[in-house]
Short mmCIF file of C-alpha atoms in Angstrom, two decimals:
data_model
loop_
_atom_site.label_atom_id
_atom_site.label_comp_id
_atom_site.label_asym_id
_atom_site.label_seq_id
_atom_site.Cartn_x
_atom_site.Cartn_y
_atom_site.Cartn_z
CA MET A 840 3.67 162.56 -5.67
CA LYS A 841 7.36 161.92 -2.91
CA ARG A 842 9.78 159.94 -4.31
CA ALA A 843 10.33 156.62 -2.02
CA SER A 844 13.61 156.30 -0.29
CA PHE A 845 15.22 153.40 1.92
CA SER A 846 18.34 153.43 4.51
CA LEU A 847 21.72 152.29 2.49
CA ALA A 848 21.68 149.49 5.86
CA ALA A 849 17.78 148.79 4.58
CA VAL A 850 19.72 148.48 1.18
CA ALA A 851 22.57 145.75 2.17
CA MET A 852 20.50 144.07 4.57
CA ILE A 853 17.70 143.16 1.44
CA LEU A 854 20.76 142.43 -1.17
CA CYS A 855 22.65 140.29 1.88
CA ALA A 856 19.88 137.92 2.73
CA GLY A 857 19.09 137.76 -1.28
CA LEU A 858 22.44 136.15 -1.40
CA ILE A 859 22.68 134.00 1.51
CA PHE A 860 19.23 132.50 1.32
CA GLY A 861 18.45 132.02 -2.80
CA VAL A 862 15.94 135.33 -3.03
CA GLY A 863 16.85 136.87 -6.83
CA ILE A 864 17.51 140.81 -6.32
CA ASP A 865 18.32 142.71 -9.45
CA VAL A 866 20.26 145.48 -7.91
CA ALA A 867 18.51 147.03 -11.36
CA HIS A 868 15.53 147.49 -9.67
CA ALA A 869 16.48 148.53 -6.40
CA ALA A 870 18.45 151.33 -7.43
CA PRO A 871 16.01 152.86 -7.90
CA LEU A 872 15.36 153.40 -4.71
CA LEU A 873 17.86 155.92 -3.68
CA SER A 874 18.55 158.65 -6.04
CA ALA A 875 21.52 157.75 -8.21
CA PRO A 876 24.60 159.55 -6.87
CA ASP A 877 23.69 158.92 -3.37
CA PHE A 878 23.48 155.14 -4.27
CA GLY A 879 26.68 154.53 -6.62
CA HIS A 880 28.54 156.46 -3.65
CA HIS A 881 27.13 154.95 -0.88
CA PHE A 882 27.07 151.22 -1.95
CA ASN A 883 30.16 151.81 -3.57
CA LEU A 884 31.65 152.97 0.41
CA THR A 885 30.05 149.85 2.09
CA ASP A 886 30.88 147.40 -0.84
CA HIS A 887 33.74 145.80 0.29
CA VAL A 888 32.18 145.88 4.12
CA MET A 889 29.39 143.31 2.59
CA GLN A 890 31.67 141.11 0.47
CA ALA A 891 33.30 140.53 3.61
CA THR A 892 30.28 139.53 5.80
CA LEU A 893 29.01 137.41 3.13
CA ALA A 894 32.29 135.56 3.08
CA LEU A 895 32.03 135.28 6.93
CA ALA A 896 28.62 133.84 6.22
CA GLY A 897 30.30 131.27 3.94
CA LEU A 898 32.85 130.87 6.65
CA ARG A 899 30.06 129.81 9.07
CA THR A 900 28.43 127.82 6.77
CA ARG A 901 31.40 125.72 6.62
CA LEU A 902 32.03 125.20 9.85
CA ALA A 903 28.01 123.40 10.12
CA GLU A 904 28.93 121.52 7.19
CA LEU A 905 32.47 120.53 8.38
CA THR A 906 30.88 120.15 12.43
CA THR A 907 28.02 117.42 10.97
CA LYS A 908 29.90 115.70 8.21
CA ALA A 909 33.02 115.09 11.25
CA GLU A 910 29.85 113.19 13.68
CA GLN A 911 28.74 111.83 9.91
CA GLU A 912 32.65 109.78 9.66
CA LYS A 913 32.89 109.24 13.36
CA ALA A 914 29.51 107.45 13.66
CA LYS A 915 30.22 105.28 10.35
CA ILE A 916 33.13 102.98 13.17
CA LYS A 917 31.29 99.99 13.98
CA ASP A 918 31.87 96.82 16.24
CA ASP A 919 32.36 94.59 12.62
CA THR A 920 34.64 97.20 10.90
CA THR A 921 37.63 96.20 9.86
CA PRO A 922 40.98 97.18 11.07
CA GLU A 923 41.94 98.73 7.73
CA ALA A 924 38.29 100.11 7.37
CA ALA A 925 38.56 102.57 10.52
CA ARG A 926 42.33 103.37 9.95
CA ALA A 927 40.75 104.61 6.72
CA ILE A 928 37.63 106.33 8.79
CA GLU A 929 40.08 107.90 11.70
CA ALA A 930 42.03 109.54 9.53
CA GLU A 931 40.21 110.89 6.96
CA HIS A 932 37.95 112.30 10.24
CA THR A 933 41.32 113.57 11.37
CA ARG A 934 41.13 115.15 8.09
CA ILE A 935 38.04 117.33 8.96
CA LEU A 936 39.06 117.71 11.80
CA ALA A 937 42.22 119.62 10.99
CA GLU A 938 40.10 121.73 7.94
CA ILE A 939 37.93 122.70 10.87
CA GLU A 940 40.61 124.43 12.77
CA THR A 941 41.78 126.39 9.35
CA VAL A 942 38.38 127.18 9.02
CA ASN A 943 37.93 127.98 12.56
CA GLY A 944 41.26 130.60 11.93
CA GLN A 945 39.86 131.61 8.93
CA ILE A 946 36.64 133.14 10.29
CA ARG A 947 38.34 134.65 13.23
CA ALA A 948 40.54 136.73 10.71
CA ALA A 949 37.69 137.50 8.97
CA GLU A 950 35.72 139.02 12.42
CA GLU A 951 38.80 140.84 13.20
CA GLU A 952 38.62 142.98 9.60
CA GLU A 953 35.07 143.00 9.43
CA ALA A 954 35.39 144.96 12.53
CA ARG A 955 38.47 147.18 11.05
CA ASN A 956 36.19 147.52 8.22
CA ARG A 957 33.47 149.23 9.89
CA ALA A 958 36.47 151.02 12.80
CA ASN A 959 38.14 152.35 9.42
CA PRO A 960 35.86 152.93 6.36
CA PRO A 961 37.12 153.12 3.01
CA ALA A 962 37.84 156.97 1.52
CA ASP A 963 35.40 158.38 -0.80
CA PRO A 964 35.98 155.87 -4.27
CA ALA A 965 35.19 159.56 -6.62
CA ALA A 966 38.20 160.96 -4.88
CA GLN A 967 40.63 158.20 -5.12
CA ALA A 968 39.86 156.91 -8.72
CA ALA A 969 40.72 160.83 -9.63
CA THR A 970 44.22 160.06 -7.88
CA ARG A 971 44.46 157.32 -10.01
CA ALA A 972 43.60 158.96 -13.20
CA ALA A 973 46.21 161.62 -13.07
CA ASP A 974 49.00 159.52 -11.74
CA ILE A 975 48.41 157.03 -14.92
CA LEU A 976 48.51 160.05 -17.04
CA ALA A 977 51.30 161.44 -15.74
CA ILE A 978 53.28 158.70 -16.30
CA GLY A 979 52.32 157.49 -19.53
CA THR A 980 52.73 160.96 -20.81
CA ARG A 981 56.78 160.51 -19.12
CA ALA A 982 57.18 157.48 -20.99
CA GLY A 983 55.66 159.03 -24.46
CA MET A 984 52.68 156.71 -24.73
CA GLU A 985 49.97 156.81 -27.22
CA SER A 986 46.99 158.50 -26.00
CA THR A 987 44.14 156.05 -26.33
CA ALA A 988 46.49 153.38 -24.56
CA ILE A 989 46.95 156.07 -21.46
CA GLU A 990 42.97 156.89 -21.63
CA ALA A 991 42.42 152.30 -22.11
CA ALA A 992 43.63 152.21 -18.38
CA ILE A 993 41.63 154.68 -17.00
CA ARG A 994 39.26 153.24 -17.68
CA ALA A 995 40.20 149.23 -17.25
CA ASN A 996 40.71 150.67 -13.91
CA ASP A 997 44.33 149.55 -14.16
CA THR A 998 46.56 150.49 -10.41
CA VAL A 999 48.66 152.64 -10.99
CA ASP A 1000 51.89 149.79 -10.15
CA ALA A 1001 50.66 147.69 -13.05
CA PHE A 1002 50.40 150.69 -15.12
CA ARG A 1003 54.28 152.15 -14.42
CA VAL A 1004 55.13 148.70 -14.82
CA ARG A 1005 54.15 149.05 -18.42
CA ALA A 1006 55.59 152.40 -18.90
CA PHE A 1007 59.14 150.85 -18.24
CA ASP A 1008 58.36 147.77 -20.48
CA HIS A 1009 57.32 150.59 -23.37
CA LEU A 1010 60.44 152.38 -22.61
CA ALA A 1011 62.93 149.81 -23.06
CA ALA A 1012 61.23 148.00 -26.13
CA GLN A 1013 61.67 151.81 -27.68
CA SER A 1014 64.96 152.05 -26.90
CA GLY A 1015 65.29 147.69 -28.03
CA ARG A 1016 63.67 148.33 -31.28
CA ALA A 1017 65.98 152.26 -31.93
CA ARG A 1018 69.22 150.36 -31.11
CA THR A 1019 68.93 146.55 -32.60
CA GLU A 1020 66.48 146.59 -35.11
CA PRO A 1021 65.86 143.02 -34.21
CA ALA A 1022 64.01 140.80 -37.38
CA ARG A 1023 61.69 139.16 -35.12
CA GLY A 1024 58.29 137.55 -36.96
CA GLY A 1025 57.31 134.17 -38.06
CA ASN A 1026 55.74 131.24 -36.05
CA GLN A 1027 56.01 131.64 -32.43
CA ASP A 1028 56.91 127.61 -32.90
CA GLU A 1029 59.15 128.64 -34.78
CA THR A 1030 60.89 131.08 -32.13
CA VAL A 1031 61.46 128.66 -29.53
CA THR A 1032 62.48 125.75 -31.75
CA ARG A 1033 64.72 127.47 -32.66
CA ARG A 1034 66.01 129.02 -29.25
CA ASN A 1035 65.63 125.02 -27.27
CA ALA A 1036 68.52 124.79 -30.01
CA MET A 1037 70.41 127.34 -29.69
CA THR A 1038 70.44 126.20 -25.83
CA GLU A 1039 71.44 122.78 -26.97
CA ALA A 1040 73.97 123.85 -29.54
CA LEU A 1041 75.72 126.23 -26.41
CA SER A 1042 75.15 123.79 -23.64
CA TYR A 1043 77.93 121.14 -26.28
CA GLY A 1044 79.97 123.95 -25.71
CA LEU A 1045 79.51 124.54 -22.07
CA GLY A 1046 80.42 120.69 -22.06
CA ALA A 1047 77.66 118.85 -21.09
CA PRO A 1048 77.24 114.94 -23.30
CA ILE A 1049 76.88 114.71 -26.50
CA PRO A 1050 74.59 111.75 -27.06
CA GLN A 1051 75.65 109.39 -28.86
CA ALA A 1052 73.06 109.99 -31.39
CA GLY A 1053 74.42 113.10 -32.15
CA PRO A 1054 73.34 117.06 -32.01
CA SER A 1055 69.68 117.13 -32.47
CA ALA A 1056 69.00 118.58 -36.66
CA ALA A 1057 68.17 121.97 -35.37
CA ALA A 1058 70.89 122.30 -33.24
CA ARG A 1059 73.80 121.04 -35.77
CA GLU A 1060 72.76 124.94 -37.27
CA PHE A 1061 74.76 126.39 -34.12
CA MET A 1062 76.91 124.47 -33.63
CA GLY A 1063 80.33 125.70 -32.81
CA ARG A 1064 79.44 129.20 -32.55
CA GLY A 1065 80.60 130.75 -29.45
CA LEU A 1066 79.23 133.36 -26.66
CA ILE A 1067 78.96 136.71 -29.01
CA ASN A 1068 77.53 134.98 -32.52
CA LEU A 1069 74.67 133.43 -30.25
CA ALA A 1070 74.26 136.91 -28.27
CA ALA A 1071 74.21 138.93 -32.08
CA GLU A 1072 71.86 136.31 -33.34
CA SER A 1073 69.38 136.65 -30.94
CA ILE A 1074 68.95 140.21 -31.04
CA GLY A 1075 69.33 140.05 -34.74
CA TYR A 1076 72.43 141.90 -34.75
CA ARG A 1077 73.86 142.40 -38.41
CA GLY A 1078 77.31 144.75 -37.61
CA GLY A 1079 79.54 142.42 -39.33
CA VAL A 1080 81.97 139.75 -38.09
CA MET A 1081 85.25 141.94 -37.68
CA LEU A 1082 83.76 143.11 -34.14
CA ASN A 1083 85.77 144.89 -31.21
CA ALA A 1084 85.64 145.58 -28.15
CA ARG A 1085 82.93 148.17 -27.76
CA GLN A 1086 80.31 146.72 -30.38
CA ILE A 1087 80.97 142.57 -28.19
CA ASP A 1088 80.20 144.78 -25.20
CA ASP A 1089 77.02 146.86 -26.37
CA ILE A 1090 75.66 143.79 -28.52
CA LEU A 1091 75.93 141.96 -24.56
CA THR A 1092 74.56 144.97 -22.82
CA ARG A 1093 71.17 144.94 -25.73
CA ALA A 1094 71.48 141.05 -25.36
CA SER A 1095 70.75 141.41 -21.74
CA HIS A 1096 66.79 143.13 -22.72
CA THR A 1097 63.69 141.09 -21.84
CA THR A 1098 63.01 141.14 -25.45
CA SER A 1099 64.95 139.48 -26.36
CA ASP A 1100 65.54 135.43 -25.86
CA PHE A 1101 69.89 135.26 -25.06
CA PRO A 1102 69.48 135.34 -21.28
CA ALA A 1103 66.69 132.64 -21.06
CA ILE A 1104 69.32 131.00 -23.48
CA PHE A 1105 72.29 131.06 -21.88
CA GLU A 1106 71.17 130.25 -18.19
CA GLY A 1107 68.96 126.99 -20.23
CA ALA A 1108 72.03 126.15 -21.92
CA VAL A 1109 74.38 126.23 -18.07
CA ASN A 1110 71.17 124.52 -15.93
CA ARG A 1111 71.58 121.44 -18.68
CA SER A 1112 75.09 121.31 -18.44
CA LEU A 1113 75.03 120.46 -14.97
CA GLU A 1114 72.67 118.62 -14.99
CA GLN A 1115 74.36 116.29 -16.34
CA ARG A 1116 77.12 116.72 -14.58
CA TYR A 1117 75.56 116.35 -11.54
CA ALA A 1118 73.87 113.19 -13.13
CA LEU A 1119 77.51 111.47 -13.68
CA ALA A 1120 77.96 111.90 -9.85
CA GLN A 1121 77.51 108.78 -7.70
CA PRO A 1122 77.48 109.47 -3.88
CA THR A 1123 78.31 106.77 -1.60
CA TYR A 1124 74.84 107.48 0.59
CA ARG A 1125 72.28 106.70 -1.88
CA ARG A 1126 73.17 102.79 -1.82
CA ILE A 1127 72.32 102.89 2.08
CA ALA A 1128 69.66 105.83 2.28
CA ARG A 1129 66.18 105.44 0.26
CA GLN A 1130 64.93 108.23 -1.77
CA ARG A 1131 61.11 109.60 -1.36
CA ASN A 1132 60.77 113.64 -2.85
CA PHE A 1133 59.37 116.15 -0.55
CA ARG A 1134 56.23 118.40 -1.40
CA ASP A 1135 57.87 121.17 0.26
CA PHE A 1136 59.67 122.41 3.36
CA ARG A 1137 58.01 121.72 6.15
CA PRO A 1138 58.77 118.54 7.90
CA HIS A 1139 57.35 115.36 6.83
CA THR A 1140 56.28 112.72 9.05
CA THR A 1141 58.01 109.08 7.96
CA VAL A 1142 55.10 106.42 9.28
CA LYS A 1143 57.69 103.19 10.32
CA LEU A 1144 54.87 100.79 9.67
CA GLY A 1145 54.96 97.38 12.68
CA ASP A 1146 54.32 94.33 10.36
CA PHE A 1147 50.80 92.70 9.46
CA PRO A 1148 48.75 90.73 12.36
CA MET A 1149 49.33 87.56 12.41
CA LEU A 1150 46.84 85.38 11.75
CA GLN A 1151 45.22 83.56 14.29
CA LYS A 1152 43.56 80.66 14.22
CA VAL A 1153 39.30 80.93 13.36
CA LEU A 1154 37.54 79.28 17.15
CA GLU A 1155 34.13 76.61 16.47
CA ALA A 1156 32.21 79.95 16.64
CA GLY A 1157 33.22 81.35 13.81
CA GLU A 1158 34.88 84.51 15.57
CA ILE A 1159 37.70 86.14 13.83
CA LYS A 1160 39.75 88.31 16.11
CA TYR A 1161 40.61 92.01 15.53
CA GLY A 1162 44.48 92.55 15.02
CA THR A 1163 46.00 96.36 15.65
CA PHE A 1164 48.51 98.45 13.89
CA SER A 1165 51.80 99.67 15.08
CA GLU A 1166 53.60 102.55 14.02
CA GLY A 1167 56.82 104.48 14.80
CA LYS A 1168 57.15 108.46 13.73
CA GLU A 1169 60.10 109.79 12.22
CA THR A 1170 60.34 113.77 10.71
CA VAL A 1171 62.46 114.76 8.13
CA SER A 1172 62.54 118.28 5.67
CA ALA A 1173 63.64 119.87 2.92
CA PHE A 1174 66.03 122.83 2.73
CA SER A 1175 67.14 125.13 0.13
CA TYR A 1176 70.60 126.00 -0.08
CA ALA A 1177 72.98 127.90 -2.52
CA ILE A 1178 75.92 129.58 -3.69
CA ALA A 1179 76.86 132.38 -5.49
CA LEU A 1180 79.26 132.81 -9.05
CA THR A 1181 80.46 135.42 -11.46
CA VAL A 1182 80.85 135.19 -15.01
CA THR A 1183 83.86 137.86 -15.80
CA ARG A 1184 83.51 140.80 -18.88
CA GLN A 1185 86.47 139.63 -19.71
CA MET A 1186 85.61 135.49 -20.37
CA LEU A 1187 82.88 137.64 -22.30
CA ILE A 1188 84.63 139.69 -24.28
CA ASN A 1189 87.10 136.82 -24.79
CA ASP A 1190 84.40 134.38 -25.99
CA ASP A 1191 85.83 132.06 -23.70
CA LEU A 1192 83.68 129.09 -23.61
CA GLY A 1193 86.68 127.10 -22.55
CA ALA A 1194 86.79 129.14 -19.45
CA ILE A 1195 83.11 129.53 -18.65
CA ASN A 1196 83.67 125.42 -18.89
CA ASP A 1197 85.92 125.53 -16.22
CA LEU A 1198 84.47 128.05 -14.22
CA LEU A 1199 81.29 125.39 -13.94
CA SER A 1200 83.77 121.87 -14.39
CA SER A 1201 83.25 121.08 -10.96
CA TYR A 1202 80.13 121.90 -9.69
CA GLY A 1203 78.32 118.48 -10.48
CA GLN A 1204 80.78 117.09 -8.60
CA SER A 1205 80.78 119.78 -6.04
CA VAL A 1206 77.58 119.63 -5.13
CA ALA A 1207 76.81 115.67 -4.94
CA LEU A 1208 79.90 116.20 -2.30
CA PHE A 1209 77.86 118.75 -0.49
CA GLU A 1210 75.35 116.28 -0.16
CA GLU A 1211 77.12 113.43 0.79
CA VAL A 1212 79.05 115.65 3.69
CA THR A 1213 75.48 116.86 5.02
CA PHE A 1214 74.26 113.36 4.94
CA TYR A 1215 77.42 111.89 6.77
CA SER A 1216 77.31 114.89 9.18
CA THR A 1217 73.75 115.03 10.18
CA ALA A 1218 71.54 111.91 8.95
CA PHE A 1219 74.15 109.05 9.16
CA ASN A 1220 74.34 108.35 13.18
CA GLY A 1221 71.40 111.17 14.14
CA LYS A 1222 68.62 110.93 16.74
CA LEU A 1223 65.28 109.29 15.87
CA ALA A 1224 62.21 109.96 17.58
CA ASP A 1225 63.20 108.03 20.36
CA GLY A 1226 65.85 110.52 21.71
CA LYS A 1227 68.69 108.10 20.46
CA ALA A 1228 70.94 107.40 17.47
CA VAL A 1229 70.48 104.96 15.32
CA PHE A 1230 73.85 103.11 16.24
CA HIS A 1231 72.73 102.44 19.72
CA ALA A 1232 72.83 99.26 22.02
CA ASP A 1233 69.19 99.60 23.00
CA HIS A 1234 69.26 98.68 19.36
CA ALA A 1235 70.70 96.02 19.16
CA ASN A 1236 72.45 97.23 16.53
CA LEU A 1237 75.98 97.96 18.05
CA ALA A 1238 78.61 95.33 18.36
CA GLY A 1239 80.01 95.35 22.16
CA ALA A 1240 83.76 95.10 21.01
CA ALA A 1241 85.38 96.37 18.47
CA SER A 1242 87.17 94.01 16.15
CA ALA A 1243 88.41 94.64 12.40
CA VAL A 1244 86.81 93.37 9.36
CA ASN A 1245 87.31 89.58 9.74
CA VAL A 1246 84.65 86.68 9.04
CA ALA A 1247 83.63 86.03 12.90
CA ALA A 1248 82.72 89.90 13.18
CA VAL A 1249 80.45 90.51 10.21
CA GLY A 1250 78.88 87.09 11.26
CA LEU A 1251 77.96 88.71 14.21
CA GLY A 1252 76.71 91.48 12.52
CA VAL A 1253 74.74 89.37 10.39
CA ALA A 1254 73.29 87.57 13.29
CA ALA A 1255 72.46 91.10 14.95
CA MET A 1256 70.54 92.23 12.18
CA ALA A 1257 68.43 88.99 11.18
CA LYS A 1258 67.11 88.95 14.90
CA GLN A 1259 65.91 92.30 14.59
CA GLU A 1260 62.25 92.69 15.18
CA SER A 1261 58.80 94.10 13.84
CA LEU A 1262 57.02 96.72 15.46
CA GLU A 1263 54.70 94.00 17.29
CA GLY A 1264 57.61 92.21 18.23
CA ASN A 1265 57.74 89.41 15.52
CA PRO A 1266 60.97 88.41 13.73
CA LEU A 1267 61.86 89.79 9.95
CA LEU A 1268 61.01 87.27 7.06
CA SER A 1269 64.42 88.81 5.44
CA ASN A 1270 66.84 91.70 6.66
CA ARG A 1271 70.33 90.47 5.02
CA PRO A 1272 73.22 92.64 4.85
CA THR A 1273 73.75 93.50 1.14
CA ILE A 1274 76.69 96.86 1.83
CA LEU A 1275 80.42 96.92 3.80
CA LEU A 1276 80.32 100.45 4.28
CA THR A 1277 84.12 101.79 5.74
CA GLY A 1278 86.16 104.58 6.05
CA PRO A 1279 89.12 104.86 3.46
CA ASP A 1280 91.52 103.27 6.56
CA LYS A 1281 89.29 100.34 6.50
CA ASP A 1282 88.74 99.58 2.99
CA LEU A 1283 91.57 97.77 1.89
CA GLU A 1284 90.28 94.92 5.23
CA ALA A 1285 86.99 95.16 3.90
CA SER A 1286 87.25 94.38 -0.10
CA MET A 1287 89.95 91.70 0.58
CA LEU A 1288 87.35 90.37 3.28
CA LEU A 1289 85.08 90.37 0.11
CA ALA A 1290 87.27 89.58 -2.88
CA PRO A 1291 85.83 86.10 -4.75
CA ILE A 1292 89.23 83.58 -4.38
CA ASN A 1293 88.95 80.21 -4.36
CA ALA A 1294 90.04 79.15 -0.91
CA ALA A 1295 92.79 75.38 -1.59
CA GLN A 1296 91.33 74.06 1.89
CA LEU A 1297 87.37 73.57 3.29
CA SER A 1298 88.38 75.95 6.28
CA ASN A 1299 90.06 78.82 4.70
CA VAL A 1300 86.22 79.08 2.62
CA ASN A 1301 85.23 83.00 3.35
CA PRO A 1302 81.38 82.57 3.57
CA TYR A 1303 80.81 85.97 2.60
CA SER A 1304 82.88 86.68 -0.89
CA GLY A 1305 80.39 87.96 -3.63
CA LYS A 1306 77.44 88.12 -1.19
CA MET A 1307 78.60 91.87 0.55
CA THR A 1308 79.38 95.13 -1.56
CA PRO A 1309 82.26 97.05 -0.51
CA ILE A 1310 82.04 100.54 -0.43
CA SER A 1311 83.89 103.14 1.39
CA THR A 1312 84.12 107.06 1.62
CA ALA A 1313 86.41 109.28 3.60
CA GLN A 1314 82.98 110.62 5.56
CA ILE A 1315 84.30 107.71 7.66
CA SER A 1316 87.01 108.67 9.79
CA GLY A 1317 89.07 105.68 12.07
CA ASN A 1318 88.53 102.00 12.21
CA ALA A 1319 84.72 101.85 12.51
CA TRP A 1320 82.89 99.79 9.28
CA TYR A 1321 79.26 99.38 8.60
CA LEU A 1322 76.60 96.71 7.34
CA PHE A 1323 73.43 97.42 5.85
CA ALA A 1324 70.40 95.58 3.99
CA ASP A 1325 69.69 96.92 0.30
CA PRO A 1326 67.09 100.05 0.47
CA ALA A 1327 65.19 98.90 -2.14
CA SER A 1328 64.48 95.02 -0.69
CA GLY A 1329 65.25 95.35 2.68
CA ILE A 1330 64.66 98.08 5.60
CA SER A 1331 66.50 101.46 4.96
CA ASN A 1332 67.57 103.47 7.90
CA TYR A 1333 67.54 107.18 6.27
CA ARG A 1334 65.68 109.43 3.91
CA TRP A 1335 66.86 111.50 1.32
CA GLY A 1336 64.71 113.89 -1.42
CA TYR A 1337 64.89 116.82 -3.20
CA LEU A 1338 61.91 118.69 -3.45
CA GLU A 1339 59.78 118.11 -5.60
CA GLY A 1340 59.75 119.02 -9.33
CA TYR A 1341 63.29 119.86 -8.87
CA ASP A 1342 65.38 116.70 -9.78
CA ALA A 1343 68.46 118.54 -9.79
CA PRO A 1344 70.40 121.55 -9.17
CA ARG A 1345 70.17 125.11 -10.80
CA VAL A 1346 70.88 127.71 -12.12
CA ARG A 1347 69.19 131.10 -12.00
CA MET A 1348 70.87 134.63 -13.03
CA ASP A 1349 70.66 137.24 -10.67
CA GLU A 1350 71.82 140.26 -12.53
CA PRO A 1351 71.41 140.93 -16.37
CA PHE A 1352 74.52 141.16 -18.75
CA GLY A 1353 76.27 143.95 -18.88
CA LYS A 1354 79.72 145.34 -19.71
CA GLN A 1355 80.90 144.33 -16.52
CA GLY A 1356 79.45 140.25 -16.40
CA PHE A 1357 77.20 138.72 -14.49
CA SER A 1358 76.65 136.90 -11.78
CA MET A 1359 74.37 133.81 -11.09
CA SER A 1360 73.48 131.84 -8.47
CA VAL A 1361 73.47 127.36 -8.19
CA GLU A 1362 70.62 126.62 -6.35
CA HIS A 1363 69.34 123.45 -4.76
CA ASP A 1364 65.98 121.79 -2.86
CA PHE A 1365 67.53 118.86 -0.47
CA GLY A 1366 66.34 116.94 2.74
CA CYS A 1367 67.82 114.22 3.98
CA GLY A 1368 67.27 111.73 8.26
CA PRO A 1369 67.20 108.96 10.03
CA THR A 1370 64.20 106.71 9.48
CA ASP A 1371 64.72 103.88 11.40
CA TYR A 1372 67.83 101.52 12.98
CA ARG A 1373 66.89 98.12 12.40
CA GLY A 1374 68.44 97.88 8.81
CA GLY A 1375 71.96 98.46 9.53
CA TYR A 1376 74.96 97.62 12.50
CA LYS A 1377 77.79 99.03 13.36
CA ASN A 1378 81.20 97.93 14.97
CA ALA A 1379 83.49 100.94 15.92
CA GLY A 1380 86.39 99.12 14.41
CA ALA A 1381 89.80 97.72 15.87
#
């Protein structure tokens, strides 16, 4: 009796049809249609082609679903739909259209991949498997790994690159055990607690403020210990107390291995110290700008909404008129900044936490100063979406004549801010300035104007005394002075923020510890930009 056989294309079509239309296909029963060697060889050759075909079919199905969903969403808008509901529907419709565009791009990419697969069929999988097995055997043998581990990697279809990493880790572990002989047993939770305690204690040695309640109970055990002591502790060193320079070099080199906790302890301590120093800095831009963090590095649109539509009288027929919203769009982005520094071999061998502390002492203030300089040089009088600077005559927030900081000039600024209108042309409910910002040249005038002094005569009373806060920054040169509303309660002209999840500068070790020291980088993700003009007023100053 002649054995029945099907072509490879027929089998692929049967399997694809079964997966797409939900028909159950049992590969175990389909296999006998081909001889076992032929089926396995040919099916493996075309497996990735079939997967691409299925993925493409799924994308096309998804595209049809999204198109139908977009039409259904748009059909929800009726004559009696409220403005709020209509805006929500439009937002969802826009989101669906964006997803349709994404799926279209994925379909084009899948079609191109399918064409490439047909033009360049994959190599014989049997030959690839043999080459992979030979490479893994050679790497494992050179690394001195046990034959069972090598065979397990081959059977598990590990890639050569992944196995090479394991072999390198095996060599490092063997070297570490031969040299350090650490006693690292115990509960994993205890290990984490111990590492955190060492990090906390070392951060105090690097200048982090000690809380009023004192160090944690776990950290007290490690208080007062130096770098070398903690490095030796982390690798289980048992060589005695008196150490020479060569022993210290050896301890630091061994502590640099990934099997040691010391790199993480030192990096964590430096980060903790830097974060607390940074938290103490108070740049002036935060007093006049509103904080909103960024999800990623793409431009973020800040929607400047107009006011709520004014209420209108309901007519006798009961008809309620629809209002509209206006929007002004400004974009602000976050950027990544960094600088590298080096902790020298001399600092390490001297176990000189004081020298490392001095190296890091100004970094909190330096990062805050960087933010201040960046804000005033880019955002403070940057251009808005209308192509004009924040302070511009067309924005009605720029004094027509320069004046000293006095009651009359400040009064004109207060009046100008009060006269600002919403995007709908309606007056603002409240837009009073609470901050008088100057450079060093006008700091004295501003402080004298706002000083709480009781005048002997009514004509000498200062109406703005105690109603505004004078702030001075070296980033403003000359005689110019500004009025700003409180960004927390009024309209803010600016936005600033961090990349979400990174609310402070951070330190990252760039090189392992070694005989010539190590380097690290201070990294920071920060963004700022102008978003409005109504919350401020400028006078060029006399």
